[in-house]
């Protein structure tokens, strides 16, 4: 197990498994190698690992030759990259890189998992390309026991994307909608951030929001509040109140409370981050009253507002009927109408054990990845925002993060950096960025000097409005920050 994280997390080094008595008493080792790069040092580190694999002779030459394109360009890019530059940019000593290379070279199979630590950067796409380059060079894709696994922040993010709530519909999905329902879905839609920008510019008249908290989940909280308050009419469909219903309300706001999934009278389906769809039988509403399901609310509004003829919206109140339509329309979900009881299905085409890729030439493509320049100057830091235990997306249930032994009103920094500031544990400091400032308490942590961390979503007040130009993902990591004693 190779862990890559700028912050040394106790739960990623050793972990206690209650069902195993030895683990409960003594802990189980998680990490064989723990690499702590600079925030934003991922491309440099992953290129260094790939360069080491090349120099060790551990490339799967047959796989690269038969199933990939673009290897020569990546090889030339690696040859031009100097070890000293990669070590400096990554922040990881050469000896630790070499230890990880030995593990990679000796392993027969490998699975690469990543979360928002790789995607929440201005160069998030290059981070993923660099990781994929390493996986392809070892031949660890399209084989059993190998693969690339993005971990999403919320399974519903994956689920709604599968159902077509995305800026660009897949071609097969768009064709099905036209053939089945006469819906023409051409051109692109708006991603989340561009929707916020449109709201700020007064180009959104009505917002109909299914759950979520756009106020808290976007960078620059003051700007997010201003954007959402410019919308003439906002309708929230939600199971619980959150900050967005106060700070992110429109000029006229309706809040429609609905049943949670485990209160539904009909069975629902949910998609996991590992591409499984499972049935959830629901239960009994937690409070008495006239709460409806989300499906009931949407179908009722559609029945009243939209012209008749295209759908029988009364039938669409049936979850079973919805699953039948999903099976017809959504690529990869043809078996969802047959799911029953404790059954589950895995979405077609996402797990594959043969190196057959959905590209124009049927091959996986390598991509050269330039190492981004570190933006922080002397005396500045790079900040990343992170989540805690006791938190679900933007909803914080506990003020204490038991995994790290922190309250949430802290900035995590190295002892070396705290000493340079003349600050100690619990001292108050002001953290300032181009977006704003916060007064936080110092929490001494095992993080590489020159880097700091604070909790999301509160620290969104420090995150400027910047997005990766290719993925359109906001850059919650690699934020240039200045810290001084309060």
Phi, psi and omega in degrees: 000118176254120178256133175239115185198125178301333181255130178280112185260128182303318182291348176261354177262305175223150183216142180262121179260110187301330184283351178244116190297322179295319178295320181297322182280316190246347183085152177251137179288134178257301189270129168274323176224131180237111182256131181243088178281168166299151169301127183085003179268015187293316181299314180298317181293314182293325174294322178296318177297317179293320178299319177295320178297320177297311183292337177278347182078027185260016177287139173276086188298323181293315178298313181300317182293317189270337191232008182225165173227150172090008183296322183299320180294320178292321179297318178294321178296320178293319181298328181279348181271124181272142181304315182300321180292319180292320178295316180296314183291325181281328184084001183260128179301149182301324182297323179287323175299316180298323179297319178292322178299320179297321177295314180299317183291328184275345185276141178276331181221160178203144175238131181254120177243141177212158178233210188289349176300335177265330188268337185276054179224162173296338181241034182301323180297318177295326175303315181291319177302317181297321177294316180296323177303317180295317179296317181293321181297328177273355181075027186260054175207137183075029176219154178296140179076012180228161173154179180241123186232099173284129178264117183277157179289341186202129182299329179292334174301316178293318184295315181291328176296320177298328181273007172103359178277082182206159183298332183222119177286143172297149185302316181296322179295314180299320179295320179296318180298321180289317182292320185276321190235357182073019179270124177264114183244077180251160180077182184253159174257201182249138171283177185299312185293320178292333174293320177296320178297317178298321178296318181295329180271004177078023184260004176246125183267318180226135173242126178244109193246121177268099180064200176077177181207082183295332178299309186278337187269355179259154176294158175060081187300324180296317179293319179299316179298317180298317180298312184291329181285348178275351181283126183301316182225127178234132177241119176259129171250113194210152177268334182218153175284148175215178182304325183299330180289344177258302186277340183248026181283153174277185180294324167236128183231131172248132175246115182256105180286137182229167178289142171285166184303319183277008174248355185296143176282334177252154177294141176241166174245150177224149181254130179272168180291347179259022173070026171259141173249126184234154179271136177240118191283346180085205184179217184251136177306141183288332179230154179282152178147199185251033178298142178245170175279161176302319180299317179298317181296313183295314181297320180295316178296316181298320181296325181277329190262319188274151178295146182286163171121318185283316180231151168268093186294334177295323177290330182290351174288343180277122178295326178296318178296320178300318180294327176295319179290323176299317180300327180282324193258327191263118179302134178092353184243028186295341182261003187292336180283352181253005182285134184218153171051237180271012183289168178206163175223152174255136187294132186298136170087355182265333172249123183217142185248014173234142182283063176246117190247145184276062175240169183298330180254005178075011182241155174279146187247128170283157178220124172298144184230108177292144178280120181291147177287141176288123186281333183290133177267177178304133180087355177252166182236163167252127184256141167234145174261142185223166177259171182236168165293149184079028181218139175231106186056236181273356183270119181257119181264332184230135178284342181255136175263099186291337178295323185249356181067033183243152156280174184272349183267046184234160165243125180275128180210163181285157177296325179300316180289322179295319178299319180296330178276351186073030184242154177231182179307132177076354177296148179275132177227158176256122176257125186231138174227183178292346181267328184174193181217157177217147171263121184228168177260143179287132170237113181290128186220161175276082178229147184296134180307144183094359182231146179221161180221146177217168189272137172271140009265356185303319184284002172300339176298342180261354188264116178293164180276089178225141179229150172300124185297340181264315182269344184066021178275130177299147183267084177282350178248169178059041179268124179291127184224155175238142183231134175217158180294142180284000000 
